GROMACS .gro file of C-alpha atoms in nm:
model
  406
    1UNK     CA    1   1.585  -3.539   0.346
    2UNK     CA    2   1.881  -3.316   0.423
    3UNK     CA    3   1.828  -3.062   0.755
    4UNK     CA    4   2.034  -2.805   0.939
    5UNK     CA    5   1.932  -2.763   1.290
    6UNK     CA    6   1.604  -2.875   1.227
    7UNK     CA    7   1.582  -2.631   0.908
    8UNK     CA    8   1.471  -2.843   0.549
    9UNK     CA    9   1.754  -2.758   0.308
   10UNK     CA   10   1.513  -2.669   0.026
   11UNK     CA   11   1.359  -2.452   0.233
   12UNK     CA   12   1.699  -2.234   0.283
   13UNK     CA   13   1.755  -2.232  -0.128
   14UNK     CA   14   1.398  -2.094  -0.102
   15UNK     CA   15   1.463  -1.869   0.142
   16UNK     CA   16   1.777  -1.733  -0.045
   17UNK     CA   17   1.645  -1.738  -0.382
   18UNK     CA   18   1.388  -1.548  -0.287
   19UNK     CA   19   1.622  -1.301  -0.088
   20UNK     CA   20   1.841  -1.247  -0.361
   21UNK     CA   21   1.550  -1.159  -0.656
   22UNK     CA   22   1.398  -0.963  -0.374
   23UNK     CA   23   1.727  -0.774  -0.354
   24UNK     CA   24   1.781  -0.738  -0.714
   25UNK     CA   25   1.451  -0.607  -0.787
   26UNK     CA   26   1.438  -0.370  -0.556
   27UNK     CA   27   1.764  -0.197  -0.639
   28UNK     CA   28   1.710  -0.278  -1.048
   29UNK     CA   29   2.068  -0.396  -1.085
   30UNK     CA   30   2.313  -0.554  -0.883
   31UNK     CA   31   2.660  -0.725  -0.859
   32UNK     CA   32   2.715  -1.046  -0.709
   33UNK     CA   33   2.991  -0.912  -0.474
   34UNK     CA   34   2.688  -0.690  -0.367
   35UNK     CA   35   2.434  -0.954  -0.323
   36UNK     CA   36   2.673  -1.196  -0.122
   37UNK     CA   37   2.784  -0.880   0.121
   38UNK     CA   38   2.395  -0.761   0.164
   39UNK     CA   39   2.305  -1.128   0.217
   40UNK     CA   40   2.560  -1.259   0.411
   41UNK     CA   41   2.612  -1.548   0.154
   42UNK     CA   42   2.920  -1.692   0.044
   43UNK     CA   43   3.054  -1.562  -0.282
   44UNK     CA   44   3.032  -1.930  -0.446
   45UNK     CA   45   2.656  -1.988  -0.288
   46UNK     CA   46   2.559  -1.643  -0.510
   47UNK     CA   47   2.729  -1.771  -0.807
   48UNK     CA   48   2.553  -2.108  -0.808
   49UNK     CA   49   2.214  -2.012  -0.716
   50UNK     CA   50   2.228  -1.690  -0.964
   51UNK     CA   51   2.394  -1.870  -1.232
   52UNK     CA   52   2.076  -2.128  -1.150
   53UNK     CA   53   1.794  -1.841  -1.153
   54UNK     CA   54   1.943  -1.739  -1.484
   55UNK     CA   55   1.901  -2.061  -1.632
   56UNK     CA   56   1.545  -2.083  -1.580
   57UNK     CA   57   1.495  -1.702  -1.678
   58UNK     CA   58   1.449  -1.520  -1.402
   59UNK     CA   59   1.759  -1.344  -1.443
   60UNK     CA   60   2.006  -1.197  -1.723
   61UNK     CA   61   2.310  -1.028  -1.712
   62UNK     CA   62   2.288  -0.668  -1.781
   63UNK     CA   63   2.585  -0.398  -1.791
   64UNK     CA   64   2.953  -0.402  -1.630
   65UNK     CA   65   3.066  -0.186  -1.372
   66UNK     CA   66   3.438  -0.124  -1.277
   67UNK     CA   67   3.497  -0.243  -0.913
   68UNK     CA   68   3.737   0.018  -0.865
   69UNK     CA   69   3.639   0.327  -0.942
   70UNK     CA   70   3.850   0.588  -1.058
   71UNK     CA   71   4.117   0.322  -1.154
   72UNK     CA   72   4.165   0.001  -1.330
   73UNK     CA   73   4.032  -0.261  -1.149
   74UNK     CA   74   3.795  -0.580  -1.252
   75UNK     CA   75   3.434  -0.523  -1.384
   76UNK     CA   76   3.149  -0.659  -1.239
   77UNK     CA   77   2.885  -0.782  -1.406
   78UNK     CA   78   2.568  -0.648  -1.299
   79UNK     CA   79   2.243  -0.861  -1.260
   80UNK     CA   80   1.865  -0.805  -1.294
   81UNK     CA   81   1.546  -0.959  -1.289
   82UNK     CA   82   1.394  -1.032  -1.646
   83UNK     CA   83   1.084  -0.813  -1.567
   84UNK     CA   84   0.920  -0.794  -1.904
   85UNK     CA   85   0.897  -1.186  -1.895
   86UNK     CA   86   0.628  -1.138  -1.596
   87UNK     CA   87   0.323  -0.977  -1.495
   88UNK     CA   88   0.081  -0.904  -1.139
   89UNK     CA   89  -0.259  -0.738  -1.138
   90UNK     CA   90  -0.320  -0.533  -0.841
   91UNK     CA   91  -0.689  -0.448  -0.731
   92UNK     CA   92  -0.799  -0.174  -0.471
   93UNK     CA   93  -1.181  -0.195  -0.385
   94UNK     CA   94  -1.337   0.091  -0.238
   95UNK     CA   95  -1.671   0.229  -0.186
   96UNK     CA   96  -1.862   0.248  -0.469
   97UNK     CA   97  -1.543   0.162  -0.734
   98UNK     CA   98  -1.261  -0.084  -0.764
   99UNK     CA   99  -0.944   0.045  -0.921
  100UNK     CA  100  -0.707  -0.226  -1.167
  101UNK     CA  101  -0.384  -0.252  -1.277
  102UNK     CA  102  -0.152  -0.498  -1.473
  103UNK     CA  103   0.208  -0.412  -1.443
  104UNK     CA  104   0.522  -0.564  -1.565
  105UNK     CA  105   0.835  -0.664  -1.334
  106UNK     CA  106   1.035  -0.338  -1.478
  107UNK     CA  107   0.691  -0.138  -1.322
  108UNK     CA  108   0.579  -0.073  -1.679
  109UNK     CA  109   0.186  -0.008  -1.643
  110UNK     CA  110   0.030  -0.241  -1.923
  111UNK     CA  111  -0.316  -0.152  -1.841
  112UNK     CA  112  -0.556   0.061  -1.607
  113UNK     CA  113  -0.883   0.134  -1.521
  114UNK     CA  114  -1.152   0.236  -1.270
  115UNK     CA  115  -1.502   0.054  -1.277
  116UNK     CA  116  -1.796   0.209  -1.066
  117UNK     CA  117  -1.980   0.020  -0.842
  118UNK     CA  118  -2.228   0.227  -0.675
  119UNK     CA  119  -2.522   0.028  -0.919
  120UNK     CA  120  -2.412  -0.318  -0.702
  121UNK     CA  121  -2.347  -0.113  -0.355
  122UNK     CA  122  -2.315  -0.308  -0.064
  123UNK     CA  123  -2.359  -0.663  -0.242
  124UNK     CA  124  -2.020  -0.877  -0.294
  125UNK     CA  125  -2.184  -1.076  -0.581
  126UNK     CA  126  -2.256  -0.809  -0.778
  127UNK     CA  127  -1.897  -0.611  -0.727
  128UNK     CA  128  -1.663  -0.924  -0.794
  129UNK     CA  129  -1.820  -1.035  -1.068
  130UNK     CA  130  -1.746  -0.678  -1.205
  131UNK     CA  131  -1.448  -0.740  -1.108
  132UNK     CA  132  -1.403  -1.085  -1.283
  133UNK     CA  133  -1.561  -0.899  -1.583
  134UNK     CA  134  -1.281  -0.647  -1.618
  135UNK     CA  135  -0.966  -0.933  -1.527
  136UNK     CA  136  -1.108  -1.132  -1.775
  137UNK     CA  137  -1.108  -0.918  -2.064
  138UNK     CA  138  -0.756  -0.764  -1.981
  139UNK     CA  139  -0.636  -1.146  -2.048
  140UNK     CA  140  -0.805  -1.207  -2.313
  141UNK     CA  141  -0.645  -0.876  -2.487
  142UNK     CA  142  -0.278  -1.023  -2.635
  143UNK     CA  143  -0.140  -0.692  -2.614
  144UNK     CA  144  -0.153  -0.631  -2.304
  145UNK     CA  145   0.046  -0.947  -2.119
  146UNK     CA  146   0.196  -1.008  -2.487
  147UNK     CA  147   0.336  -1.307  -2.382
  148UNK     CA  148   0.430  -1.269  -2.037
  149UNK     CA  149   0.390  -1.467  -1.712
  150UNK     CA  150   0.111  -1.368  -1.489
  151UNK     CA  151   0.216  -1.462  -1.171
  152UNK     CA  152  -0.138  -1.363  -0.980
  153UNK     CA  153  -0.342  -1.077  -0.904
  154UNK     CA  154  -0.325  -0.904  -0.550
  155UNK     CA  155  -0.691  -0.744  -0.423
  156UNK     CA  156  -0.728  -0.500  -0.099
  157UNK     CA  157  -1.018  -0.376   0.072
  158UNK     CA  158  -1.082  -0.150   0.377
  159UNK     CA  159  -1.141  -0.296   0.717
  160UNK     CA  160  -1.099  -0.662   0.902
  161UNK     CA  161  -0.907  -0.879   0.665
  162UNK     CA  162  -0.834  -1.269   0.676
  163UNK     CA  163  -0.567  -1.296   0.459
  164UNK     CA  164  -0.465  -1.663   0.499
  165UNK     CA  165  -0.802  -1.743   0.459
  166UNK     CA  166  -0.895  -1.490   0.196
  167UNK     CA  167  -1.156  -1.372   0.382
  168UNK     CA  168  -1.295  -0.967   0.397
  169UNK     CA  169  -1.470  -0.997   0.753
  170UNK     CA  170  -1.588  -0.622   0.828
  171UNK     CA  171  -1.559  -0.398   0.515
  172UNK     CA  172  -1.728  -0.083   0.685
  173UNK     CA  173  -1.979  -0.002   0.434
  174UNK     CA  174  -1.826  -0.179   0.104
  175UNK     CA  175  -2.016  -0.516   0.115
  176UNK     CA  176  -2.149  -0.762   0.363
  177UNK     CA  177  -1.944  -0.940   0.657
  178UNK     CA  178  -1.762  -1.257   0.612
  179UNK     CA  179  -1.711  -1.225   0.237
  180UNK     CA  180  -1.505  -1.518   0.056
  181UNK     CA  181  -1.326  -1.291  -0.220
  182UNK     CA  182  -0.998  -1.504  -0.262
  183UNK     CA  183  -1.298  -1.856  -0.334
  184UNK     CA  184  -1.503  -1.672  -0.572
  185UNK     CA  185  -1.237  -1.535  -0.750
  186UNK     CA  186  -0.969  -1.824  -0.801
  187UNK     CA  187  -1.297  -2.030  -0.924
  188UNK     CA  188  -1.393  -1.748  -1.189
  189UNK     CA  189  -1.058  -1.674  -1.274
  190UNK     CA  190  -0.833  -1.966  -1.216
  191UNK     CA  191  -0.540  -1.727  -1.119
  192UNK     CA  192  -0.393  -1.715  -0.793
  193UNK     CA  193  -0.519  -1.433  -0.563
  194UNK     CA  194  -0.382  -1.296  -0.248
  195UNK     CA  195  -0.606  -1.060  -0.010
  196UNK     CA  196  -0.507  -0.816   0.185
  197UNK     CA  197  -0.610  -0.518   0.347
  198UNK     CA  198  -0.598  -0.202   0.192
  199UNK     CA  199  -0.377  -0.044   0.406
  200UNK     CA  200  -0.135  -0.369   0.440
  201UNK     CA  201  -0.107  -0.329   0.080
  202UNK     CA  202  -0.003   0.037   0.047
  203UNK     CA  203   0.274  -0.007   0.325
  204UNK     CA  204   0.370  -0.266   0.082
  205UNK     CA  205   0.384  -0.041  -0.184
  206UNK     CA  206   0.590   0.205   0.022
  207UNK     CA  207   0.844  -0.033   0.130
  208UNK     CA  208   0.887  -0.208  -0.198
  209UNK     CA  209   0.956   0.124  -0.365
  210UNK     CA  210   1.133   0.272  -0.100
  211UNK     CA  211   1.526   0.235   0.006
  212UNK     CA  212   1.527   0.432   0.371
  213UNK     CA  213   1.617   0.265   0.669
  214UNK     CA  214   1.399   0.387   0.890
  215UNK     CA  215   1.080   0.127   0.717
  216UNK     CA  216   1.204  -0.140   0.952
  217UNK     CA  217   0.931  -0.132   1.255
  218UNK     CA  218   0.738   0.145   1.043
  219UNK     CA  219   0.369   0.272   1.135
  220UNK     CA  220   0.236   0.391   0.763
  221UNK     CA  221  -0.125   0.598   0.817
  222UNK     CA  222  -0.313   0.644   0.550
  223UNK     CA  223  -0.578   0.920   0.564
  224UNK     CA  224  -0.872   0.981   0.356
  225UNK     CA  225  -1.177   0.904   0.327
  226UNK     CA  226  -1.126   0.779   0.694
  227UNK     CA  227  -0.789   0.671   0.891
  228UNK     CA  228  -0.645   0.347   0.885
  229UNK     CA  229  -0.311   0.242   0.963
  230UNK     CA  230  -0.045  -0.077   0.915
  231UNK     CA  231   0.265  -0.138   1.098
  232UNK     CA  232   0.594  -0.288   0.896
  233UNK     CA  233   0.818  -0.496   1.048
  234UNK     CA  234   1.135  -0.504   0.794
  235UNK     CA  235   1.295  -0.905   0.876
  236UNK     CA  236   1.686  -0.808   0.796
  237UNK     CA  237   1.763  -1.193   0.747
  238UNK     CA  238   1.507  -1.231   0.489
  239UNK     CA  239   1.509  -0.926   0.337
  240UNK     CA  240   1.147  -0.944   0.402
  241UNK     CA  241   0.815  -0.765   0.538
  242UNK     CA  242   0.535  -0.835   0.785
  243UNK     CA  243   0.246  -0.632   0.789
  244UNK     CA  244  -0.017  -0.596   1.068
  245UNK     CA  245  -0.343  -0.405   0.995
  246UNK     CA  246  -0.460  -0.138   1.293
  247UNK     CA  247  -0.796   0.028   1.339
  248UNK     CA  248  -0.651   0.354   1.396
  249UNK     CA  249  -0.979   0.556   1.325
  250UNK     CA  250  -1.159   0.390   1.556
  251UNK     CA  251  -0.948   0.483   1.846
  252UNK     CA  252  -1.221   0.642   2.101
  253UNK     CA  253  -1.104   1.023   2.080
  254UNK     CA  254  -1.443   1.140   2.226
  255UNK     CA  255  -1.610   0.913   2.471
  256UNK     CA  256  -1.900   1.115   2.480
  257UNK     CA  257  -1.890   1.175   2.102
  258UNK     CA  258  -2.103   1.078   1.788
  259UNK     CA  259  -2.231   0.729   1.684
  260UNK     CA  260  -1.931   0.530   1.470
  261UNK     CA  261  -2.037   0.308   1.182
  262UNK     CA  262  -1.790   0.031   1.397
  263UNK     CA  263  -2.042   0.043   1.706
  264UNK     CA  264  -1.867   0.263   1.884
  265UNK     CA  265  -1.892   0.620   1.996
  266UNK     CA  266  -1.666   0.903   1.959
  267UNK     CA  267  -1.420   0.706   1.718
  268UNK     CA  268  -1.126   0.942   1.564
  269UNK     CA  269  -1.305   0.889   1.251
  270UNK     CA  270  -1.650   1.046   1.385
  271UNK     CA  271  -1.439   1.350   1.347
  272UNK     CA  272  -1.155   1.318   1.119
  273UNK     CA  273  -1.327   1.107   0.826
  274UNK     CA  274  -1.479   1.302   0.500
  275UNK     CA  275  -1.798   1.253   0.545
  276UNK     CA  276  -1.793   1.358   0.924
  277UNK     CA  277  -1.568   1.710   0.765
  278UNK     CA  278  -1.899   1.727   0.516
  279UNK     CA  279  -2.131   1.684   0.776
  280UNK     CA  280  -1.992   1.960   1.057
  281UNK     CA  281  -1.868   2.237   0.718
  282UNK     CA  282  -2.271   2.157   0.598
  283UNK     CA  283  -2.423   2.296   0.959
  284UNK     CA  284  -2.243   2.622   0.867
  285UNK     CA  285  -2.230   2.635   0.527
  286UNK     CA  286  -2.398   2.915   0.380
  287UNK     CA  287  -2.261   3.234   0.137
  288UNK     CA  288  -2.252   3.437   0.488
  289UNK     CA  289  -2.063   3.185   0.686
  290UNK     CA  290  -1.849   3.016   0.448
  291UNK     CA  291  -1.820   3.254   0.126
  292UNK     CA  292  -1.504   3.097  -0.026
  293UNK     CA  293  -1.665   2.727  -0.003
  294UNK     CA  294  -1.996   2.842  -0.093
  295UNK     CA  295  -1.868   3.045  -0.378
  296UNK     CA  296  -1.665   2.698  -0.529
  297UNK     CA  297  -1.942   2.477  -0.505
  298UNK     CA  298  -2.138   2.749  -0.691
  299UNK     CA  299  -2.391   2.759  -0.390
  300UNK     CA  300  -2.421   2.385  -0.364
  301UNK     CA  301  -2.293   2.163  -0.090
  302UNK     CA  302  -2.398   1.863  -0.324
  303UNK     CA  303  -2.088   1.966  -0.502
  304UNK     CA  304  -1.854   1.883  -0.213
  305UNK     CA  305  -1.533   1.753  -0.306
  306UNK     CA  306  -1.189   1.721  -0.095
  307UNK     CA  307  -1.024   1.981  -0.341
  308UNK     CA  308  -1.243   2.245  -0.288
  309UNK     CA  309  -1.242   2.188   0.125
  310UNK     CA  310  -0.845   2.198   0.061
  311UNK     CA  311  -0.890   2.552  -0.143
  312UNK     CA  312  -1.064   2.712   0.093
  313UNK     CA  313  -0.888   2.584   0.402
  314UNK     CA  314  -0.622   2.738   0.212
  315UNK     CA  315  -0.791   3.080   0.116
  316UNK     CA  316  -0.852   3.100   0.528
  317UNK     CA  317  -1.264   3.045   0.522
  318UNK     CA  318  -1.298   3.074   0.868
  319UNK     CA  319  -1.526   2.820   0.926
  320UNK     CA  320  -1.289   2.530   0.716
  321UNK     CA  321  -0.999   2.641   0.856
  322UNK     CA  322  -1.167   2.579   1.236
  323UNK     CA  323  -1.289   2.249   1.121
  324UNK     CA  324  -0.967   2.109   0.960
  325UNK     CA  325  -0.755   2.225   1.226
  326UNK     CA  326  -0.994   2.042   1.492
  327UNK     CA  327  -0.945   1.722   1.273
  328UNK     CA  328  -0.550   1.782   1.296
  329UNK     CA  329  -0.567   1.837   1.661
  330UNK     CA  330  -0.733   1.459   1.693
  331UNK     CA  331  -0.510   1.312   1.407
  332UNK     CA  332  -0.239   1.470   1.600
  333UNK     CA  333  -0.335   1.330   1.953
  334UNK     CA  334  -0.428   0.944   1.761
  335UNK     CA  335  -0.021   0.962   1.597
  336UNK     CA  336   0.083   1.079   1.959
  337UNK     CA  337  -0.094   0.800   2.116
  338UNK     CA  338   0.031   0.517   1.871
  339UNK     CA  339   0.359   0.610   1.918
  340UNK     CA  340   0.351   0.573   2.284
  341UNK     CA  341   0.181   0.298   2.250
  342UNK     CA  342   0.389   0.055   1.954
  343UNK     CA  343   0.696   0.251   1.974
  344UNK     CA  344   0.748   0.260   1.560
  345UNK     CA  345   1.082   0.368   1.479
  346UNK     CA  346   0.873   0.612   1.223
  347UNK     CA  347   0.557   0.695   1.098
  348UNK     CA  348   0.434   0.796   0.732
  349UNK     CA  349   0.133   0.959   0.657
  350UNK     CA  350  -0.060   0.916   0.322
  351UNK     CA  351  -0.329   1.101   0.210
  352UNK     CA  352  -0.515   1.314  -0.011
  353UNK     CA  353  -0.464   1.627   0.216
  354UNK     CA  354  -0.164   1.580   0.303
  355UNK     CA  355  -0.093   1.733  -0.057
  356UNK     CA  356  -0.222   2.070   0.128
  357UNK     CA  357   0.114   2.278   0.250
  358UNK     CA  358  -0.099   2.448   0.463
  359UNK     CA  359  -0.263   2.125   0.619
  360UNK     CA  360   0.105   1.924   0.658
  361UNK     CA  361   0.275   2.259   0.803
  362UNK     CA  362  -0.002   2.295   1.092
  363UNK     CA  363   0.032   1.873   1.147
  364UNK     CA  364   0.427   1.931   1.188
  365UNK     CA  365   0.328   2.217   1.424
  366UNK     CA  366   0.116   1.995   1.667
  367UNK     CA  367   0.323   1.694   1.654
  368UNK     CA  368   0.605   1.905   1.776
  369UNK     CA  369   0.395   1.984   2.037
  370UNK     CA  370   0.396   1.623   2.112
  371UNK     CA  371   0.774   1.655   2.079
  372UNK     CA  372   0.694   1.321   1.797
  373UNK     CA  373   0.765   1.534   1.505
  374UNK     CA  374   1.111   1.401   1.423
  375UNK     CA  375   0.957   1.095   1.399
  376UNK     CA  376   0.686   1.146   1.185
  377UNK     CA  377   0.725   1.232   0.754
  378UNK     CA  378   0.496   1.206   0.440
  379UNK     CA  379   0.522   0.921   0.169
  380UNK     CA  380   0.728   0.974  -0.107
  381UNK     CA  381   0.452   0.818  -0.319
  382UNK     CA  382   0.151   0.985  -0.204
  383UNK     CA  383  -0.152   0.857  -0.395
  384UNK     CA  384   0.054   0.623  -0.651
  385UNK     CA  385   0.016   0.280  -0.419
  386UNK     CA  386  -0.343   0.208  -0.462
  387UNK     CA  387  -0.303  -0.073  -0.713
  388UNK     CA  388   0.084  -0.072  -0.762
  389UNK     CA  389   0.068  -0.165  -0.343
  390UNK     CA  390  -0.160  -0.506  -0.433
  391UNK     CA  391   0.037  -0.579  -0.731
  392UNK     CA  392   0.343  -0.611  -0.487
  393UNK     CA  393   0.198  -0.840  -0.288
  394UNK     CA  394   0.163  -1.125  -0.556
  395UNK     CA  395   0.539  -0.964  -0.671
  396UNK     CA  396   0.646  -1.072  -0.349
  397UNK     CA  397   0.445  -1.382  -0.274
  398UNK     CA  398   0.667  -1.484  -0.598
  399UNK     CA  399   0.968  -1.398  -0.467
  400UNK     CA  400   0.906  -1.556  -0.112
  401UNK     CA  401   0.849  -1.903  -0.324
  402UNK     CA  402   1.209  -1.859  -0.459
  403UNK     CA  403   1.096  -1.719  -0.817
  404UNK     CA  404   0.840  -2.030  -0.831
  405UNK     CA  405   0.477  -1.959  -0.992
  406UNK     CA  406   0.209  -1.978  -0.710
   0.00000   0.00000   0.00000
């Protein structure tokens, strides 16, 4: 078989193929001229592999644009993937519900829904068959795929993830260690399934939607209900993305501090997660001490929701606005570190309360402190990647294959 320094030739057309549908999705539609100068490719390597991907209809030629604007000049055609012909589920599993989507190549949303799990808490069994439950009858509704390809279904949950082994070691709370999800799934549902963890996957999201430079060697923090994070690595040859997970919230902040679910003590998350915010704000919460709060939750801290700790943080309740601004003071001091630390050419946050002005303005003011702040901005999809983030995974699993089904 045919090699270049030691290199397979198929594995280069793979490698391109998948660079150049990669490409084209991600900017919707595209010239060859374009591709080839992105690439690096010879004009007449373009032309044969595209005129090749539209053969076996992965492509079509869409509109013409003039290649010399503002004068007579030759028109390009433009190219683009045929998105309608395919399909990817994307999964998030979280405490006590799974989220699930089906979307379409041209990011149409074919079908949605959320399915509570607090009845199976804790037991893997009893959540993925749910799952299974709610995949299967998607497929077995014709209107929904209506004919198209499903090329797989991504799936992300919190904590220690095996992904080449499909493994969910440590899910903090969602299920049992060591849980086989990609096994029991391909066997119930015969499709193929890639796992990753839930932060992986919304970096995924983020870079698959987003066009700024600065993703290559990215940090992307998500916060809410605790802190994880995933650093990006953006491969310029491939036009491709690596992904490692990072315990960010359980970066000792406190060594003296409270008991951590991980083992640990004085974990950023002992401070910064929800349910550590609802534990200090119930100590003081009273109509005295905390009469904006007490007055939303109509006098009951059962109520408790992030919206109404954002509202009064907002309306100044003393006591919320002491507690959220010690949690920014850590968050701060965590981003600080990590950036010494992995030197990420940027960081993104995502998060529920990072939708608070109030909250992001008083972050901005302590990173500056930090003199990190230039580094550091907010997702421009904040709270859309939960399932569209796994659903790119299998996207791009597709696209790594050189538009080949798993």
């Amino acid at each position: 078989m045919a090699e270049t320094n030691g290199i397979n030739m198929l594995d280069v057309k793979k490698k391109n193929r998948g660079s150049i549908l990669r490409l084209i999705y991600q900017n919707g539609s595209i010239s060859r001229k374009e591709i080839a100068t992105a690439l690096g490719l010879t004009p007449a390597a373009i032309t044969l592999i595209t005129n090749d991907l539209i053969e076996e209809g992965l492509l079509e030629e869409s509109s013409y644009e003039s290649s010399n604007v503002g004068r007579k000049g030759r028109k390009e055609i433009l190219l683009e993937i045929r998105g309608k012909k395919f399909a990817a589920i994307g999964v998030y599993i979280s405490k006590h519900k799974f989220r699930i989507m089906c979307m379409d190549l041209k990011n149409t949303i074919l079908f949605e829904d959320t399915v509570l799990t607090a009845d199976c808490y804790y037991d893997s069994s009893k959540i993925l068959a749910k799952l299974c439950q709610s995949v299967t009858n998607l497929l077995a509704d014709d209107k929904i795929l209506h004919g198209r390809t499903l090329l797989g279904m991504g799936v992300c949950v919190n904590g220690i993830v095996k992904s080449r082994q499909g493994i969910s070691v440590k899910s903090y709370g969602i299920w049992e260690e060591n849980v086989q999800v990609i096994a029991y799934l391909e066997e119930a549902l015969q499709i193929p399934i890639i796992l990753t963890n839930n932060i992986c996957a919304l970096a995924h999201g983020e870079a698959f939607l987003s066009r700024r430079e600065y993703l290559d060697n990215m940090l992307f923090i998500k916060y809410g209900p605790g802190v994880g994070a995933a650093r990006l690595n953006y491969r310029h040859t491939t036009h491709d993305f690596d992904y490692k997970a990072i315990e960010l919230g359980h970066l000792i902040v406190e060594p003296d501090g409270l008991a951590c679910i991980c083992g640990n003590h004085g974990c950023l998350e002992t401070i910064a997660s929800y349910s550590s915010i609802e534990r200090s704000i119930s100590e003081a919460f009273s109509k005295e001490n905390t009469p904006i709060l007490y007055e939303l939750l109509d006098g009951n801290p059962e109520k408790f929701t992030i919206e109404a700790l954002v509202e009064a943080y907002e309306q100044n309740d003393p006591p919320i606005v002491k507690a959220l601004e010690k949690v920014i003071r850590y968050l701060s001091l965590a981003i600080k570190n990590s950036i010494c630390i992995l030197e990420p050419s940027s960081v993104i946050l995502y998060g529920e309360l990072f939708e608070s002005a109030r909250f992001r303005e008083v972050l901005n003011q302590n990173l500056k402190l930090f003199s990190v702040s230039e580094r550091v901005s907010f997702s421009h999809f904040n709270l859309e990647l939960e399932t569209i983030g796994p659903a790119y995974t299998i996207i791009n699993r597709f696209f790594e294959l050189g538009g080949h089904l798993l």
